[in-house]
Short mmCIF file of C-alpha atoms and ligand atoms in Angstrom, two decimals:
data_model
loop_
_atom_site.label_atom_id
_atom_site.label_comp_id
_atom_site.label_asym_id
_atom_site.label_seq_id
_atom_site.Cartn_x
_atom_site.Cartn_y
_atom_site.Cartn_z
CA MET A 1 5.77 16.32 23.66
CA ALA A 2 8.55 15.53 26.12
CA ILE A 3 11.93 13.89 25.73
CA ILE A 4 12.55 11.76 28.65
CA SER A 5 15.65 9.84 29.58
CA SER A 6 15.38 6.41 30.98
CA LYS A 7 14.92 6.11 34.69
CA LYS A 8 17.48 4.57 37.05
CA GLN A 9 16.36 1.02 37.73
CA PRO A 10 16.25 -0.57 41.27
CA SER A 11 19.30 -2.56 42.10
CA GLU A 12 19.15 -6.23 40.96
CA PRO A 13 18.85 -9.01 43.49
CA ASP A 14 21.50 -11.67 43.60
CA ARG A 15 20.43 -14.73 41.46
CA SER A 16 21.84 -17.95 40.26
CA ASN A 17 21.48 -19.54 36.83
CA ALA A 18 21.19 -23.02 38.33
CA GLN A 19 17.45 -23.32 37.65
CA LEU A 20 17.95 -22.64 34.06
CA GLU A 21 20.32 -25.43 33.31
CA ASP A 22 17.59 -28.03 32.99
CA LEU A 23 16.27 -26.45 29.84
CA SER A 24 18.27 -27.28 26.84
CA LEU A 25 18.46 -23.75 25.31
CA PRO A 26 21.88 -22.39 24.45
CA LEU A 27 21.30 -19.15 26.32
CA GLN A 28 22.41 -18.23 29.84
CA ILE A 29 21.60 -15.00 31.62
CA SER A 30 24.74 -12.99 31.83
CA GLU A 31 25.37 -10.55 34.57
CA SER A 32 25.44 -7.74 32.09
CA GLY A 33 22.22 -8.95 30.58
CA GLN A 34 20.43 -8.61 33.88
CA ARG A 35 21.61 -4.94 34.42
CA ARG A 36 19.59 -2.15 33.03
CA ARG A 37 21.26 0.01 30.60
CA GLN A 38 20.97 3.45 32.28
CA SER A 39 21.95 5.59 29.40
CA GLY A 40 21.46 5.81 25.68
CA VAL A 41 17.74 5.40 25.73
CA GLU A 42 15.41 8.25 25.25
CA LEU A 43 11.67 8.04 25.29
CA VAL A 44 9.67 10.47 23.29
CA ARG A 45 6.03 10.36 23.92
CA PRO A 46 3.00 12.60 24.08
CA GLU A 47 2.26 14.04 27.58
CA SER A 48 -0.95 11.94 27.86
CA GLU A 49 0.59 8.58 27.38
CA PRO A 50 1.80 6.60 30.29
CA GLU A 51 5.58 6.57 30.77
CA GLU A 52 6.78 3.25 29.21
CA HIS A 53 9.95 3.19 31.32
CA GLY A 54 7.81 3.18 34.37
CA LYS A 55 6.14 -0.08 33.27
CA PRO A 56 7.05 -3.02 35.39
CA GLU A 57 8.04 -4.99 32.37
CA GLU A 58 10.94 -2.59 31.57
CA GLY A 59 13.33 -4.28 34.10
CA LEU A 60 12.55 -7.69 32.51
CA ARG A 61 13.70 -6.80 28.99
CA PRO A 62 16.85 -8.67 27.83
CA GLN A 63 19.66 -6.32 27.12
CA LYS A 64 21.77 -8.14 24.64
CA LEU A 65 21.16 -10.18 21.46
CA SER A 66 22.47 -13.27 23.20
CA ASP A 67 19.91 -12.79 26.05
CA TYR A 68 17.01 -12.44 23.62
CA VAL A 69 15.34 -15.85 23.68
CA GLY A 70 14.02 -17.48 20.50
CA GLN A 71 13.42 -15.77 17.14
CA LYS A 72 16.48 -17.51 15.76
CA ASP A 73 15.94 -16.49 12.16
CA LEU A 74 15.50 -12.80 13.14
CA LYS A 75 18.55 -12.91 15.43
CA ASP A 76 20.75 -14.53 12.64
CA VAL A 77 19.69 -11.85 10.17
CA LEU A 78 20.32 -9.00 12.62
CA ASP A 79 23.56 -10.33 13.86
CA ILE A 80 25.01 -10.35 10.42
CA ALA A 81 23.57 -6.86 9.60
CA ILE A 82 25.03 -5.58 12.99
CA GLN A 83 28.52 -7.01 12.30
CA ALA A 84 28.55 -5.77 8.68
CA ALA A 85 27.50 -2.23 9.70
CA LYS A 86 30.03 -2.15 12.37
CA VAL A 87 32.83 -3.09 10.04
CA ARG A 88 31.65 -0.42 7.55
CA LYS A 89 31.20 2.03 10.29
CA GLU A 90 27.72 2.76 8.97
CA PRO A 91 24.42 2.78 10.63
CA LEU A 92 22.26 -0.33 10.32
CA ASP A 93 19.70 -0.55 7.48
CA HIS A 94 16.20 0.71 8.27
CA LEU A 95 14.30 -2.19 9.95
CA LEU A 96 10.64 -2.95 10.01
CA LEU A 97 9.50 -5.48 12.66
CA TYR A 98 6.08 -6.89 12.57
CA GLY A 99 4.01 -9.38 14.48
CA PRO A 100 1.42 -9.71 17.21
CA PRO A 101 1.60 -7.63 20.40
CA GLY A 102 4.11 -8.66 23.19
CA LEU A 103 6.52 -10.74 21.05
CA GLY A 104 9.52 -8.49 21.58
CA LYS A 105 9.64 -5.78 18.93
CA THR A 106 10.45 -2.85 21.26
CA THR A 107 12.88 -5.08 23.15
CA MET A 108 14.67 -5.97 19.93
CA SER A 109 15.03 -2.30 18.91
CA LEU A 110 16.51 -1.41 22.27
CA ILE A 111 18.95 -4.40 21.90
CA LEU A 112 19.93 -3.24 18.44
CA ALA A 113 20.87 0.24 19.69
CA SER A 114 22.76 -1.23 22.59
CA GLU A 115 24.62 -3.66 20.28
CA MET A 116 25.55 -0.81 17.93
CA GLY A 117 26.60 1.36 20.83
CA VAL A 118 24.20 4.13 19.94
CA ASN A 119 21.23 5.99 21.45
CA CYS A 120 17.60 4.85 20.87
CA LYS A 121 14.83 7.33 20.67
CA ILE A 122 11.44 5.87 21.15
CA THR A 123 8.21 7.29 19.90
CA SER A 124 4.87 6.18 18.62
CA ALA A 125 3.30 7.06 15.28
CA PRO A 126 0.06 8.63 16.55
CA SER A 127 2.02 11.09 18.61
CA LEU A 128 3.85 12.44 15.45
CA GLU A 129 0.84 14.52 14.41
CA ARG A 130 2.43 17.71 13.28
CA PRO A 131 5.44 18.03 10.91
CA ARG A 132 7.48 19.62 13.71
CA ASP A 133 7.09 16.54 15.92
CA ILE A 134 8.98 14.34 13.55
CA MET A 135 11.37 17.19 12.51
CA GLY A 136 12.25 17.80 16.17
CA LEU A 137 13.29 14.15 16.53
CA LEU A 138 15.12 13.77 13.22
CA VAL A 139 17.43 16.85 13.59
CA THR A 140 18.50 15.88 17.06
CA LEU A 141 19.64 12.43 16.02
CA GLN A 142 23.34 11.68 16.38
CA PRO A 143 25.19 9.74 13.75
CA GLY A 144 24.10 6.04 13.87
CA ASP A 145 21.29 6.61 16.36
CA VAL A 146 18.14 4.41 16.27
CA LEU A 147 14.86 6.05 15.95
CA PHE A 148 12.11 3.67 17.00
CA ILE A 149 8.51 4.36 15.79
CA ASP A 150 5.88 2.15 17.33
CA GLU A 151 2.61 1.47 15.56
CA ILE A 152 4.15 2.84 12.46
CA HIS A 153 1.09 1.83 10.42
CA ARG A 154 -0.61 4.71 12.15
CA LEU A 155 1.72 7.49 10.84
CA PRO A 156 -0.09 10.61 9.70
CA ARG A 157 0.29 11.09 5.92
CA ILE A 158 2.25 14.32 6.23
CA THR A 159 4.80 12.80 8.62
CA GLU A 160 5.17 9.79 6.47
CA GLU A 161 6.03 11.96 3.44
CA LEU A 162 8.62 13.86 5.54
CA LEU A 163 10.20 10.49 6.31
CA TYR A 164 10.70 9.36 2.81
CA PRO A 165 13.78 11.65 2.01
CA ALA A 166 14.88 11.29 5.66
CA MET A 167 15.09 7.52 5.22
CA GLU A 168 16.50 7.46 1.67
CA ASP A 169 18.91 10.42 1.63
CA PHE A 170 19.15 11.59 5.33
CA ARG A 171 17.65 14.93 4.60
CA VAL A 172 14.37 16.64 5.24
CA ASP A 173 12.68 19.08 2.92
CA ILE A 174 10.85 21.94 4.31
CA ILE A 175 8.60 24.19 2.09
CA GLY A 176 8.55 27.78 3.05
CA GLY A 177 6.20 30.49 1.64
CA LYS A 178 3.24 30.01 -0.61
CA GLY A 179 2.35 29.85 -4.24
CA ARG A 180 5.04 31.21 -6.57
CA SER A 181 7.26 32.30 -3.80
CA ALA A 182 7.37 28.89 -2.20
CA ARG A 183 10.87 27.59 -1.62
CA THR A 184 12.08 24.19 -0.57
CA GLN A 185 14.90 24.07 1.88
CA SER A 186 16.71 20.90 2.59
CA ILE A 187 18.24 20.07 5.98
CA LYS A 188 20.95 17.48 6.15
CA LEU A 189 20.47 14.83 8.87
CA ALA A 190 22.88 12.49 10.61
CA PRO A 191 22.74 9.01 9.10
CA PHE A 192 20.41 7.03 11.29
CA THR A 193 18.43 3.86 11.60
CA LEU A 194 14.69 3.82 11.61
CA VAL A 195 13.21 0.87 13.30
CA GLY A 196 9.40 0.65 12.74
CA ALA A 197 7.24 -1.68 14.63
CA THR A 198 3.70 -2.76 13.66
CA THR A 199 1.06 -5.35 14.35
CA ARG A 200 -0.43 -4.71 10.87
CA VAL A 201 2.19 -4.75 8.23
CA GLY A 202 -0.50 -4.88 5.52
CA ALA A 203 -1.68 -1.39 6.69
CA LEU A 204 1.64 0.24 5.69
CA THR A 205 1.74 2.05 2.42
CA SER A 206 4.08 0.49 -0.08
CA PRO A 207 6.33 3.58 -0.52
CA LEU A 208 6.97 3.36 3.18
CA ARG A 209 7.37 -0.37 3.34
CA ASP A 210 9.81 -0.34 0.39
CA ARG A 211 12.14 2.10 2.12
CA PHE A 212 13.01 -0.50 4.91
CA GLY A 213 16.20 -2.47 3.95
CA LEU A 214 15.15 -5.29 6.45
CA ILE A 215 11.57 -6.42 6.91
CA GLN A 216 11.32 -9.12 9.69
CA LYS A 217 8.38 -10.95 11.14
CA LEU A 218 8.28 -12.06 14.80
CA ARG A 219 6.76 -15.38 15.26
CA PHE A 220 4.99 -16.88 18.32
CA TYR A 221 7.45 -18.61 20.68
CA GLU A 222 7.86 -22.31 21.19
CA LEU A 223 7.01 -23.94 24.59
CA ASN A 224 10.65 -24.40 25.57
CA GLU A 225 11.58 -20.88 24.66
CA LEU A 226 8.72 -19.49 26.74
CA ALA A 227 9.61 -21.80 29.62
CA TYR A 228 13.09 -20.44 29.50
CA ILE A 229 11.74 -16.80 29.55
CA VAL A 230 9.61 -17.68 32.57
CA LEU A 231 12.67 -19.16 34.37
CA ARG A 232 14.72 -16.06 33.46
CA THR A 233 11.94 -13.69 34.75
CA ALA A 234 11.46 -15.70 37.88
CA SER A 235 15.10 -15.51 38.54
CA LEU A 236 14.98 -11.71 38.01
CA LEU A 237 11.93 -11.42 40.36
CA ASN A 238 13.56 -13.66 42.89
CA THR A 239 10.74 -16.13 42.66
CA PRO A 240 11.66 -19.85 43.21
CA ILE A 241 10.05 -21.96 40.50
CA THR A 242 10.52 -25.57 39.22
CA THR A 243 11.07 -26.33 35.60
CA GLU A 244 7.64 -27.98 35.38
CA GLY A 245 6.08 -24.91 37.00
CA ALA A 246 7.66 -22.77 34.36
CA CYS A 247 6.45 -25.13 31.59
CA GLU A 248 2.94 -24.94 32.93
CA ILE A 249 2.95 -21.15 32.75
CA ALA A 250 4.63 -21.26 29.30
CA ARG A 251 1.88 -23.65 28.07
CA ARG A 252 -0.80 -21.12 28.98
CA SER A 253 1.02 -18.02 27.60
CA ARG A 254 -0.26 -18.01 24.04
CA GLY A 255 3.20 -18.19 22.60
CA THR A 256 3.88 -14.64 23.89
CA PRO A 257 6.61 -13.42 26.34
CA ARG A 258 4.64 -10.54 27.72
CA ILE A 259 1.84 -12.86 28.72
CA ALA A 260 4.26 -15.43 30.09
CA ASN A 261 5.71 -12.64 32.38
CA ARG A 262 2.33 -11.35 33.36
CA LEU A 263 1.03 -14.91 34.26
CA LEU A 264 4.22 -15.64 36.26
CA LYS A 265 3.41 -12.45 38.35
CA ARG A 266 -0.09 -13.63 38.97
CA VAL A 267 1.16 -17.04 40.05
CA ARG A 268 3.69 -15.39 42.25
CA ASP A 269 0.87 -13.47 43.96
CA TYR A 270 -1.07 -16.68 44.36
CA VAL A 271 1.90 -18.43 45.96
CA GLN A 272 2.44 -15.57 48.31
CA VAL A 273 -1.10 -15.53 49.62
CA LYS A 274 -2.43 -19.09 49.26
CA ALA A 275 0.68 -21.32 49.29
CA SER A 276 4.36 -21.06 50.11
CA GLY A 277 7.66 -22.13 48.68
CA GLU A 278 8.40 -22.56 45.02
CA VAL A 279 6.06 -22.48 42.08
CA THR A 280 5.40 -26.07 41.12
CA GLN A 281 3.29 -27.37 38.24
CA GLU A 282 0.28 -27.99 40.39
CA ILE A 283 0.40 -24.56 42.00
CA ALA A 284 0.80 -22.88 38.61
CA ALA A 285 -2.10 -24.75 37.16
CA GLU A 286 -4.29 -24.07 40.27
CA ALA A 287 -3.52 -20.23 40.10
CA LEU A 288 -4.09 -19.96 36.40
CA GLU A 289 -7.38 -21.72 36.60
CA LEU A 290 -8.38 -19.25 39.17
CA PHE A 291 -7.40 -16.46 36.82
CA ASP A 292 -9.49 -18.03 34.10
CA VAL A 293 -6.56 -19.02 31.77
CA ASP A 294 -7.20 -22.48 30.49
CA PRO A 295 -4.58 -25.12 29.74
CA CYS A 296 -4.25 -23.87 26.16
CA GLY A 297 -3.95 -20.30 27.30
CA LEU A 298 -7.49 -19.38 26.16
CA ASP A 299 -9.13 -16.71 28.23
CA TRP A 300 -12.83 -15.81 28.52
CA THR A 301 -12.86 -13.78 25.31
CA ASP A 302 -11.23 -16.53 23.28
CA ARG A 303 -13.69 -19.13 24.60
CA ARG A 304 -16.62 -16.67 24.09
CA LEU A 305 -15.59 -16.13 20.45
CA LEU A 306 -15.38 -19.76 19.76
CA SER A 307 -18.47 -20.89 21.57
CA PHE A 308 -20.46 -18.16 19.91
CA MET A 309 -19.36 -19.43 16.49
CA ILE A 310 -20.20 -23.05 17.55
CA GLU A 311 -23.47 -22.51 19.36
CA ARG A 312 -25.02 -19.82 17.22
CA HIS A 313 -23.42 -20.41 13.82
CA ASN A 314 -22.67 -24.15 13.80
CA GLY A 315 -18.93 -23.31 13.52
CA GLY A 316 -19.20 -20.62 11.02
CA PRO A 317 -18.36 -18.89 8.75
CA VAL A 318 -19.10 -15.84 10.87
CA GLY A 319 -18.20 -12.23 9.94
CA LEU A 320 -15.65 -10.18 11.99
CA GLU A 321 -18.22 -7.56 13.00
CA THR A 322 -20.66 -10.10 14.24
CA LEU A 323 -17.98 -11.67 16.39
CA ALA A 324 -17.01 -8.24 17.73
CA ALA A 325 -20.59 -7.64 18.79
CA SER A 326 -20.83 -11.00 20.50
CA THR A 327 -17.79 -10.30 22.75
CA GLY A 328 -17.95 -6.48 23.16
CA GLU A 329 -14.38 -6.30 21.81
CA ASP A 330 -13.73 -4.06 18.82
CA SER A 331 -13.00 -5.76 15.58
CA GLN A 332 -9.32 -4.64 15.35
CA THR A 333 -8.60 -6.11 18.69
CA ILE A 334 -10.06 -9.36 17.67
CA GLU A 335 -8.13 -9.36 14.41
CA GLU A 336 -4.76 -8.38 15.95
CA VAL A 337 -4.80 -9.81 19.41
CA TYR A 338 -7.18 -12.80 19.54
CA GLU A 339 -7.20 -14.34 16.13
CA PRO A 340 -3.51 -14.77 15.42
CA TYR A 341 -3.10 -17.14 18.38
CA LEU A 342 -6.34 -19.03 17.64
CA MET A 343 -5.13 -19.48 14.11
CA GLN A 344 -1.68 -20.54 15.19
CA ILE A 345 -3.02 -23.38 17.36
CA GLY A 346 -5.42 -24.30 14.57
CA TYR A 347 -8.72 -23.40 16.48
CA LEU A 348 -9.85 -20.85 13.94
CA SER A 349 -9.48 -20.25 10.19
CA ARG A 350 -10.23 -17.20 8.12
CA THR A 351 -12.07 -17.68 4.93
CA PRO A 352 -13.37 -15.04 2.44
CA ARG A 353 -16.85 -15.73 3.84
CA GLY A 354 -15.96 -15.22 7.41
CA ARG A 355 -14.26 -17.02 10.42
CA ILE A 356 -14.67 -20.75 11.02
CA ALA A 357 -14.16 -22.68 14.34
CA THR A 358 -12.14 -25.80 13.50
CA ALA A 359 -12.90 -29.35 14.75
CA ALA A 360 -10.02 -28.91 17.31
CA ALA A 361 -11.88 -25.83 18.79
CA TRP A 362 -15.10 -27.81 19.06
CA LYS A 363 -13.35 -30.61 20.81
CA HIS A 364 -11.40 -28.25 23.11
CA LEU A 365 -14.65 -26.66 24.27
CA GLY A 366 -16.24 -30.01 24.85
CA TYR A 367 -18.59 -30.16 21.69
CA GLN A 368 -18.83 -32.84 19.20
CA PRO A 369 -17.70 -31.51 15.86
CA PRO A 370 -20.05 -32.04 12.92
CA ASP A 371 -19.16 -34.59 10.25
CA SER A 372 -18.29 -31.82 7.78
CA GLN A 373 -15.65 -30.48 10.16
CA LEU A 374 -14.27 -33.90 10.88
CA SER A 375 -13.81 -34.72 7.22
CA LEU A 376 -11.69 -31.50 6.86
CA MET A 377 -9.42 -32.95 9.60
CA SER A 378 -8.75 -36.30 7.88
N1 ATP B 1 12.81 -12.77 23.07
C1 ATP B 1 12.55 -12.36 24.37
N2 ATP B 1 13.36 -12.89 25.38
C2 ATP B 1 12.97 -12.61 26.61
N3 ATP B 1 11.93 -11.71 27.01
C3 ATP B 1 11.25 -11.18 26.02
C4 ATP B 1 11.51 -11.50 24.57
N4 ATP B 1 10.69 -10.81 23.92
C5 ATP B 1 9.90 -10.13 24.72
N5 ATP B 1 10.25 -10.33 25.96
C6 ATP B 1 9.55 -9.79 27.17
O1 ATP B 1 8.25 -9.48 26.80
C7 ATP B 1 7.96 -8.15 27.06
C8 ATP B 1 7.20 -7.52 25.95
O2 ATP B 1 8.12 -7.36 24.94
P1 ATP B 1 8.03 -6.04 23.97
O3 ATP B 1 7.56 -4.91 24.76
O4 ATP B 1 9.34 -5.82 23.19
O5 ATP B 1 6.88 -6.48 22.86
P2 ATP B 1 6.39 -5.73 21.59
O6 ATP B 1 6.47 -6.70 20.50
O7 ATP B 1 7.10 -4.38 21.50
O8 ATP B 1 4.78 -5.52 22.00
P3 ATP B 1 3.81 -4.39 21.39
O9 ATP B 1 3.46 -4.73 20.08
O10 ATP B 1 2.66 -4.44 22.34
O11 ATP B 1 4.52 -3.07 21.50
C9 ATP B 1 9.24 -7.49 27.46
O12 ATP B 1 9.13 -6.71 28.57
C10 ATP B 1 10.23 -8.53 27.63
O13 ATP B 1 10.55 -8.71 29.00
MG1 MG B 2 6.27 -2.44 21.80
#
């Protein structure tokens, strides 16, 4: 395991906020929001994992609560918690963030540390295999520090049990010796904030879940919020884009900032090679058709899932494992990545007997829904 400090980011290009003024969101990109924080973030990861700070998305993360687009309820709750903790000169309560991938859990955790003026150590549950992995992290925390554990539902049992007293009383208990000579030694820790992130809150044990003072869900983003994120990223990437172009990308981004940023980069490539000038609505649509992203943001796998349910099972119900076999995706990916958005846009519903493609999904794929489905709609 290695402890790695954040890398120095490339210098930011000069940008203007003019493009963003068309969208009626209260946020503006501040100069400080565009700058990478170059200290205070440590990344703890197993040797084998890719270095997250080397990911291209790192430079696109908002740095302050006011730069974090959308998620108003979450921001309101955290804003109060931060202000109260600062007044009391105490660390923030432990926070559990849950929601589908790419909605901003890691970003929010970095922002929290930055707003509190403390360090953030980032790790991922599967890398905390041995007790000494988590011990090594806990004992090096400074007062108030944020410890971010990604995929916290995958914590090994033994690590989880070490975390209980750490979260509750800021101490860890080590048992030395065996049998009758076994002794428990307690080590005091600096008060800290644990931020856990998960895509599967239901997979957390209740003792762990109950130790979080704040449990917050991240929701899919609205179209205008995503359009704003696209404009912001385009500005950071020095890519000229019209508001309509940003809306087109936003519409196809499955309510997810990470996807919005990814699609913008594909469109940027397309413009560079096939067109020139700014990204307009037509160019964005043309490029994304080429990348097989349809106007609702559905990709090959989504369409394959739905058309399999419709063509082979008359819309369902179909079991999760059968769906997984039909697309070659594993069932967990379908459950955590594909289904949440399909359910959000009303194309799929989960029932105790299996998954059902709704009438809207039939229509979107160009099929005539059966009467039984239509009657559900009315
Ligand atoms: N509210 C937001 N405003 C602007 N950009 C955002 C926001 N949320 C996320 N992003 C962008 O989306 C990218 C993905 O966000 P992040 O890595 O925080 O997601 P995540 O929820 O941690 O995903 P995962 O579950 O896969 O770990 C970030 O690089 C950031 O640029
Ligand atoms: Mg993350």
